[in-house]
């Protein structure tokens, strides 16, 4: 009986002790759950932050590889997850702008392919303004491509310009504009300009050759060769000019020699044969007076002056018995002009003959 009572008391004590421990256990369980939850949230948030940073880094990396959709998706997810993390929104905006910038580059390229130069120049200006205003590093991914497109625009413009007549100096200026460009298109247009320069050079030099200005023609060719080094057509034309100059100089020398000989013959004629006696007559005007009268003509090529005739009276034995000198009037005779002379000698006798013995004159 006593044993039953004792067992009952022990049982009551156990129940009482368990009742006293129950709140503590509940607290312990709740605390444990809260702790685990907080720790889990902490580590989750930490992982999520790390994941967001990873998305941001990967998205920026994809952007620099021109993978705009992948980059935009990663950055958009990172932004929606952690909009407060510094740099995510800026990177997302930069990617969207770069994606649009790529479309502008493609549009510019299409315009140039269609040779819509004016539209391309407008598009280029807009892109440059955008690059300067926004300072988006992703824009510089297209730096080389933009340089190529800008060069292509310049080359297309020059190619259109040289389809119209331009002076050699203007063509040289066009060549200088693209002298540093080494693309296949640039080399092609350079060759076109050089051909134009060669053609213009030959045309200008030919005009000088036609007026026998060989030195000027050679100078023009040398200038052309300065722009188109070792151009075959210009080198050949230069040799042609030299040959023509040598032939002309030879002909000129021959002409000069002929002219000198002709001048000598002409001078000799003017000094020895230019005065011609057109008519003359001798009459006895009165007993013991013999008169000489007549005309002369200047048949030379220069003016003559101081024409004097010497005439004499001969007997029947051809002996000179008297002589006189008379001047022609006027004293100066132009080419093809006539002059007159008149003189008399007093002499008596029979069978006398008059002769003109000599004529002298001076040449102007």
Short mmCIF file of C-alpha atoms in Angstrom, two decimals:
data_model
loop_
_atom_site.label_atom_id
_atom_site.label_comp_id
_atom_site.label_asym_id
_atom_site.label_seq_id
_atom_site.Cartn_x
_atom_site.Cartn_y
_atom_site.Cartn_z
CA UNK A 1 0.00 0.00 0.00
CA UNK A 2 2.79 2.30 1.01
CA UNK A 3 4.70 1.35 -2.15
CA UNK A 4 1.76 2.31 -4.36
CA UNK A 5 1.50 5.66 -2.63
CA UNK A 6 5.18 6.28 -3.05
CA UNK A 7 5.05 5.45 -6.77
CA UNK A 8 2.12 7.76 -7.20
CA UNK A 9 4.04 10.61 -5.58
CA UNK A 10 7.04 10.05 -7.82
CA UNK A 11 4.84 10.10 -10.85
CA UNK A 12 3.26 13.36 -9.83
CA UNK A 13 6.66 14.88 -9.28
CA UNK A 14 7.76 13.82 -12.78
CA UNK A 15 4.66 15.28 -14.38
CA UNK A 16 5.14 18.46 -12.40
CA UNK A 17 8.79 18.74 -13.49
CA UNK A 18 7.88 18.13 -17.14
CA UNK A 19 5.23 20.83 -16.94
CA UNK A 20 7.81 23.24 -15.62
CA UNK A 21 10.25 22.40 -18.49
CA UNK A 22 7.70 22.66 -21.37
CA UNK A 23 7.84 26.46 -21.83
CA UNK A 24 11.61 26.37 -22.01
CA UNK A 25 11.55 23.69 -24.68
CA UNK A 26 9.03 25.63 -26.70
CA UNK A 27 11.21 28.73 -26.36
CA UNK A 28 14.24 26.73 -27.35
CA UNK A 29 12.49 25.32 -30.39
CA UNK A 30 11.17 28.71 -31.45
CA UNK A 31 14.54 30.32 -30.87
CA UNK A 32 16.24 27.61 -32.88
CA UNK A 33 13.79 28.02 -35.72
CA UNK A 34 14.19 31.81 -35.70
CA UNK A 35 17.94 31.50 -35.58
CA UNK A 36 18.00 29.03 -38.42
CA UNK A 37 15.63 31.26 -40.41
CA UNK A 38 17.72 34.37 -39.79
CA UNK A 39 20.93 32.59 -40.60
CA UNK A 40 19.34 31.12 -43.71
CA UNK A 41 18.03 34.52 -44.76
CA UNK A 42 21.45 36.06 -44.09
CA UNK A 43 23.29 33.50 -46.13
CA UNK A 44 20.61 33.61 -48.84
CA UNK A 45 20.81 37.37 -49.04
CA UNK A 46 24.57 37.16 -49.07
CA UNK A 47 24.42 34.58 -51.86
CA UNK A 48 21.84 36.66 -53.70
CA UNK A 49 24.05 39.74 -53.47
CA UNK A 50 26.93 37.68 -54.79
CA UNK A 51 24.69 36.36 -57.57
CA UNK A 52 23.59 39.87 -58.51
CA UNK A 53 27.20 41.03 -58.69
CA UNK A 54 27.97 37.99 -60.83
CA UNK A 55 25.05 38.81 -63.14
CA UNK A 56 26.26 42.39 -63.39
CA UNK A 57 29.83 41.31 -64.16
CA UNK A 58 28.72 38.67 -66.65
CA UNK A 59 26.29 41.09 -68.27
CA UNK A 60 28.99 43.73 -68.71
CA UNK A 61 31.30 41.08 -70.13
CA UNK A 62 28.64 39.98 -72.62
CA UNK A 63 28.16 43.63 -73.58
CA UNK A 64 31.82 44.04 -74.46
CA UNK A 65 31.40 40.96 -76.68
CA UNK A 66 28.51 42.66 -78.49
CA UNK A 67 25.99 40.15 -77.03
CA UNK A 68 23.45 42.81 -76.27
CA UNK A 69 20.38 40.63 -75.58
CA UNK A 70 22.24 38.38 -73.16
CA UNK A 71 23.81 41.38 -71.46
CA UNK A 72 20.50 43.20 -71.18
CA UNK A 73 18.74 40.13 -69.71
CA UNK A 74 21.44 39.58 -67.08
CA UNK A 75 21.57 43.23 -66.07
CA UNK A 76 17.77 43.52 -66.07
CA UNK A 77 17.52 40.53 -63.74
CA UNK A 78 20.24 41.97 -61.52
CA UNK A 79 18.50 45.36 -61.45
CA UNK A 80 15.11 43.86 -60.60
CA UNK A 81 16.69 41.77 -57.88
CA UNK A 82 18.86 44.47 -56.33
CA UNK A 83 17.95 47.86 -57.82
CA UNK A 84 19.92 49.61 -55.12
CA UNK A 85 23.33 48.16 -55.99
CA UNK A 86 25.47 50.91 -57.45
CA UNK A 87 26.25 50.74 -61.16
CA UNK A 88 23.63 48.22 -62.27
CA UNK A 89 21.17 50.78 -63.61
CA UNK A 90 23.99 52.72 -65.35
CA UNK A 91 25.29 49.52 -66.96
CA UNK A 92 21.80 48.54 -68.08
CA UNK A 93 21.24 51.99 -69.62
CA UNK A 94 24.66 51.85 -71.30
CA UNK A 95 23.84 48.47 -72.84
CA UNK A 96 20.49 49.68 -74.17
CA UNK A 97 22.13 52.78 -75.63
CA UNK A 98 24.93 50.72 -77.19
CA UNK A 99 22.37 48.35 -78.67
CA UNK A 100 20.67 51.33 -80.32
CA UNK A 101 24.06 52.73 -81.32
CA UNK A 102 24.79 49.47 -83.15
CA UNK A 103 21.59 49.94 -85.13
CA UNK A 104 22.83 53.42 -86.05
CA UNK A 105 26.12 51.95 -87.24
CA UNK A 106 24.27 49.39 -89.35
CA UNK A 107 22.04 52.13 -90.75
CA UNK A 108 25.09 54.22 -91.60
CA UNK A 109 26.73 51.28 -93.33
CA UNK A 110 23.59 50.63 -95.38
CA UNK A 111 23.42 54.27 -96.44
CA UNK A 112 27.01 54.19 -97.61
CA UNK A 113 26.41 50.94 -99.49
CA UNK A 114 23.56 52.70 -101.27
CA UNK A 115 25.85 55.72 -101.82
CA UNK A 116 23.41 57.95 -99.93
CA UNK A 117 26.27 60.20 -98.87
CA UNK A 118 24.22 63.14 -97.56
CA UNK A 119 22.09 60.89 -95.35
CA UNK A 120 25.22 59.10 -94.18
CA UNK A 121 26.87 62.38 -93.21
CA UNK A 122 23.80 63.41 -91.20
CA UNK A 123 23.78 60.03 -89.45
CA UNK A 124 27.51 60.30 -88.76
CA UNK A 125 27.06 63.74 -87.16
CA UNK A 126 24.29 62.41 -84.90
CA UNK A 127 26.47 59.50 -83.78
CA UNK A 128 29.42 61.76 -83.03
CA UNK A 129 27.20 64.07 -80.99
CA UNK A 130 25.85 61.08 -79.07
CA UNK A 131 29.36 59.78 -78.35
CA UNK A 132 30.49 63.16 -77.08
CA UNK A 133 27.37 63.76 -74.98
CA UNK A 134 27.03 60.38 -73.25
CA UNK A 135 30.62 59.18 -72.93
CA UNK A 136 29.43 55.57 -73.12
CA UNK A 137 32.50 53.31 -73.13
CA UNK A 138 30.59 50.72 -75.13
CA UNK A 139 30.36 53.19 -78.01
CA UNK A 140 34.11 52.92 -78.41
CA UNK A 141 33.67 49.26 -79.37
CA UNK A 142 32.69 50.72 -82.73
CA UNK A 143 35.56 53.18 -82.92
CA UNK A 144 37.48 51.30 -85.63
CA UNK A 145 34.31 50.57 -87.56
CA UNK A 146 33.26 54.22 -87.40
CA UNK A 147 36.68 55.31 -88.63
CA UNK A 148 36.34 52.93 -91.56
CA UNK A 149 32.83 54.20 -92.31
CA UNK A 150 33.96 57.81 -92.04
CA UNK A 151 36.82 57.08 -94.45
CA UNK A 152 34.42 55.32 -96.79
CA UNK A 153 32.13 58.36 -96.70
CA UNK A 154 35.04 60.66 -97.56
CA UNK A 155 36.19 58.37 -100.36
CA UNK A 156 32.69 58.11 -101.84
CA UNK A 157 32.40 61.89 -101.82
CA UNK A 158 35.74 62.26 -103.58
CA UNK A 159 34.83 59.56 -106.08
CA UNK A 160 31.70 61.54 -106.97
CA UNK A 161 33.72 64.78 -107.20
CA UNK A 162 36.27 63.42 -109.65
CA UNK A 163 33.54 62.43 -112.06
CA UNK A 164 33.38 66.14 -112.91
CA UNK A 165 36.18 68.10 -114.63
CA UNK A 166 38.79 69.25 -112.09
CA UNK A 167 42.14 70.96 -112.45
CA UNK A 168 45.35 69.11 -111.68
CA UNK A 169 45.71 71.11 -108.44
CA UNK A 170 42.16 70.26 -107.35
CA UNK A 171 42.75 66.57 -108.08
CA UNK A 172 45.98 66.72 -106.10
CA UNK A 173 44.01 68.12 -103.15
CA UNK A 174 41.57 65.21 -103.35
CA UNK A 175 44.49 62.78 -103.43
CA UNK A 176 45.96 64.40 -100.34
CA UNK A 177 42.67 63.98 -98.45
CA UNK A 178 42.88 60.20 -98.67
CA UNK A 179 46.66 59.81 -98.71
CA UNK A 180 46.72 58.13 -95.27
CA UNK A 181 43.87 55.71 -96.03
CA UNK A 182 44.99 52.20 -96.93
CA UNK A 183 41.74 50.31 -97.49
CA UNK A 184 41.17 48.51 -100.77
CA UNK A 185 38.51 51.07 -101.70
CA UNK A 186 40.88 53.95 -100.87
CA UNK A 187 43.65 52.45 -103.02
CA UNK A 188 41.18 52.04 -105.88
CA UNK A 189 40.07 55.68 -105.71
CA UNK A 190 43.69 56.86 -105.34
CA UNK A 191 44.50 55.11 -108.61
CA UNK A 192 41.47 56.74 -110.26
CA UNK A 193 42.65 60.17 -109.10
CA UNK A 194 46.18 59.50 -110.33
CA UNK A 195 44.82 58.54 -113.73
CA UNK A 196 42.79 61.75 -113.79
CA UNK A 197 45.89 63.75 -112.80
CA UNK A 198 47.89 62.08 -115.57
CA UNK A 199 45.18 62.86 -118.13
CA UNK A 200 44.90 66.49 -117.00
CA UNK A 201 48.69 66.84 -116.95
CA UNK A 202 49.01 65.53 -120.50
CA UNK A 203 46.20 67.83 -121.67
CA UNK A 204 47.80 70.93 -120.13
CA UNK A 205 51.28 70.02 -121.32
CA UNK A 206 49.98 69.33 -124.84
CA UNK A 207 48.63 72.89 -125.05
CA UNK A 208 52.09 74.20 -124.22
CA UNK A 209 53.66 71.90 -126.78
CA UNK A 210 51.35 73.21 -129.49
CA UNK A 211 52.81 76.69 -128.95
CA UNK A 212 56.34 75.23 -128.70
CA UNK A 213 56.64 76.02 -124.98
CA UNK A 214 58.55 72.84 -124.24
CA UNK A 215 60.07 73.97 -120.93
CA UNK A 216 56.65 74.86 -119.55
CA UNK A 217 55.28 71.52 -120.79
CA UNK A 218 58.09 69.64 -119.03
CA UNK A 219 57.46 71.59 -115.82
CA UNK A 220 53.79 70.60 -115.90
CA UNK A 221 54.72 66.94 -116.39
CA UNK A 222 57.19 67.11 -113.50
CA UNK A 223 54.44 68.48 -111.26
CA UNK A 224 52.15 65.66 -112.38
CA UNK A 225 54.84 63.09 -111.65
CA UNK A 226 55.17 64.60 -108.18
CA UNK A 227 51.60 63.50 -107.51
CA UNK A 228 51.77 60.24 -109.49
CA UNK A 229 55.29 58.96 -109.02
CA UNK A 230 56.63 56.90 -111.95
CA UNK A 231 53.33 57.01 -113.85
CA UNK A 232 54.04 55.20 -117.10
CA UNK A 233 51.96 57.49 -119.33
CA UNK A 234 53.58 60.61 -117.89
CA UNK A 235 57.07 59.20 -118.20
CA UNK A 236 56.35 58.28 -121.82
CA UNK A 237 54.90 61.74 -122.51
CA UNK A 238 57.91 63.37 -120.87
CA UNK A 239 60.18 61.49 -123.26
CA UNK A 240 57.91 62.53 -126.13
CA UNK A 241 58.23 66.20 -125.14
CA UNK A 242 62.02 65.94 -125.05
CA UNK A 243 62.06 64.34 -128.48
CA UNK A 244 59.76 67.01 -129.87
CA UNK A 245 61.90 69.74 -128.31
CA UNK A 246 65.06 68.27 -129.84
CA UNK A 247 63.41 68.00 -133.24
CA UNK A 248 62.12 71.56 -132.97
CA UNK A 249 65.53 72.86 -131.91
CA UNK A 250 67.12 71.05 -134.83
CA UNK A 251 64.55 72.51 -137.21
CA UNK A 252 64.99 75.93 -135.64
CA UNK A 253 68.73 75.69 -136.09
CA UNK A 254 68.28 74.72 -139.71
CA UNK A 255 65.75 77.53 -140.18
CA UNK A 256 68.12 79.95 -138.51
CA UNK A 257 70.95 78.90 -140.76
CA UNK A 258 68.73 79.25 -143.81
CA UNK A 259 67.50 82.62 -142.55
CA UNK A 260 71.06 83.79 -141.99
CA UNK A 261 72.03 82.72 -145.48
CA UNK A 262 68.93 84.37 -146.90
CA UNK A 263 69.68 87.52 -144.92
CA UNK A 264 73.21 87.50 -146.31
CA UNK A 265 71.91 87.06 -149.85
CA UNK A 266 69.32 89.77 -149.28
CA UNK A 267 71.90 92.14 -147.82
CA UNK A 268 74.25 91.44 -150.70
CA UNK A 269 71.46 92.10 -153.18
CA UNK A 270 70.45 95.31 -151.39
CA UNK A 271 74.02 96.56 -151.49
CA UNK A 272 74.91 95.44 -155.02
CA UNK A 273 71.79 94.97 -157.14
CA UNK A 274 68.85 96.74 -155.59
CA UNK A 275 69.16 99.88 -157.74
CA UNK A 276 67.87 99.32 -161.24
CA UNK A 277 68.04 101.91 -164.09
CA UNK A 278 64.56 101.87 -165.53
CA UNK A 279 65.31 104.27 -168.38
CA UNK A 280 67.96 106.77 -169.47
CA UNK A 281 68.73 108.91 -172.45
CA UNK A 282 71.43 111.25 -173.75
CA UNK A 283 70.58 114.34 -175.77
CA UNK A 284 72.44 117.37 -177.10
CA UNK A 285 70.40 120.27 -175.91
CA UNK A 286 72.62 122.83 -177.51
CA UNK A 287 75.95 122.74 -179.36
CA UNK A 288 78.75 121.57 -177.06
CA UNK A 289 76.39 120.38 -174.28
CA UNK A 290 75.50 116.73 -173.71
CA UNK A 291 72.65 115.98 -171.27
CA UNK A 292 71.93 112.73 -169.39
CA UNK A 293 68.50 112.01 -167.89
CA UNK A 294 66.66 108.97 -166.62
CA UNK A 295 64.98 107.05 -163.75
CA UNK A 296 66.07 104.43 -161.23
CA UNK A 297 64.04 102.04 -159.02
CA UNK A 298 64.69 100.47 -155.61
CA UNK A 299 64.14 96.75 -156.22
CA UNK A 300 65.61 95.71 -152.90
CA UNK A 301 64.00 94.95 -149.56
CA UNK A 302 65.32 97.90 -147.57
CA UNK A 303 65.34 101.63 -147.90
CA UNK A 304 68.34 103.12 -149.76
CA UNK A 305 69.76 106.62 -149.86
CA UNK A 306 72.42 108.81 -151.47
CA UNK A 307 72.22 107.18 -154.91
CA UNK A 308 74.91 108.51 -157.22
CA UNK A 309 75.55 107.73 -160.89
CA UNK A 310 78.88 108.23 -162.59
CA UNK A 311 78.76 108.56 -166.38
CA UNK A 312 81.31 109.44 -169.01
CA UNK A 313 81.87 110.51 -172.63
CA UNK A 314 83.97 108.26 -174.85
CA UNK A 315 85.42 109.02 -178.29
CA UNK A 316 85.45 106.66 -181.21
CA UNK A 317 88.55 105.02 -179.82
CA UNK A 318 86.66 104.18 -176.60
CA UNK A 319 88.79 106.61 -174.73
CA UNK A 320 87.21 108.41 -171.82
CA UNK A 321 87.33 112.05 -172.56
CA UNK A 322 85.06 113.38 -169.76
CA UNK A 323 83.00 112.13 -166.78
CA UNK A 324 80.55 113.41 -164.18
CA UNK A 325 78.64 112.19 -161.08
CA UNK A 326 74.99 112.98 -160.50
CA UNK A 327 72.71 112.33 -157.47
CA UNK A 328 69.24 110.81 -157.70
CA UNK A 329 66.28 112.82 -156.53
CA UNK A 330 64.85 112.16 -153.98
CA UNK A 331 67.90 111.17 -152.04
CA UNK A 332 66.01 108.41 -150.09
CA UNK A 333 64.09 105.70 -151.91
CA UNK A 334 61.72 103.27 -150.22
CA UNK A 335 61.24 99.75 -151.57
CA UNK A 336 59.79 99.83 -155.10
CA UNK A 337 60.02 103.63 -155.18
CA UNK A 338 61.49 105.50 -158.21
CA UNK A 339 63.92 108.41 -158.40
CA UNK A 340 65.09 110.67 -161.22
CA UNK A 341 68.47 111.95 -162.28
CA UNK A 342 69.62 114.65 -164.71
CA UNK A 343 73.10 115.93 -165.57
CA UNK A 344 75.09 117.57 -168.40
CA UNK A 345 78.66 117.75 -169.70
CA UNK A 346 80.02 120.50 -171.95
CA UNK A 347 82.11 118.96 -174.70
CA UNK A 348 82.50 119.44 -178.42
CA UNK A 349 83.45 116.81 -180.92
CA UNK A 350 82.19 114.19 -183.26
CA UNK A 351 81.40 110.54 -182.76
CA UNK A 352 81.13 110.79 -179.00
CA UNK A 353 79.39 108.13 -176.92
CA UNK A 354 77.90 108.47 -173.41
CA UNK A 355 77.87 105.57 -170.92
CA UNK A 356 76.83 105.09 -167.31
CA UNK A 357 79.92 103.69 -165.69
CA UNK A 358 78.97 103.23 -162.04
CA UNK A 359 76.15 103.49 -159.51
CA UNK A 360 76.64 103.71 -155.76
CA UNK A 361 74.17 103.95 -152.80
CA UNK A 362 73.89 103.42 -149.09
CA UNK A 363 71.50 100.93 -147.40
CA UNK A 364 69.53 101.98 -144.34
#
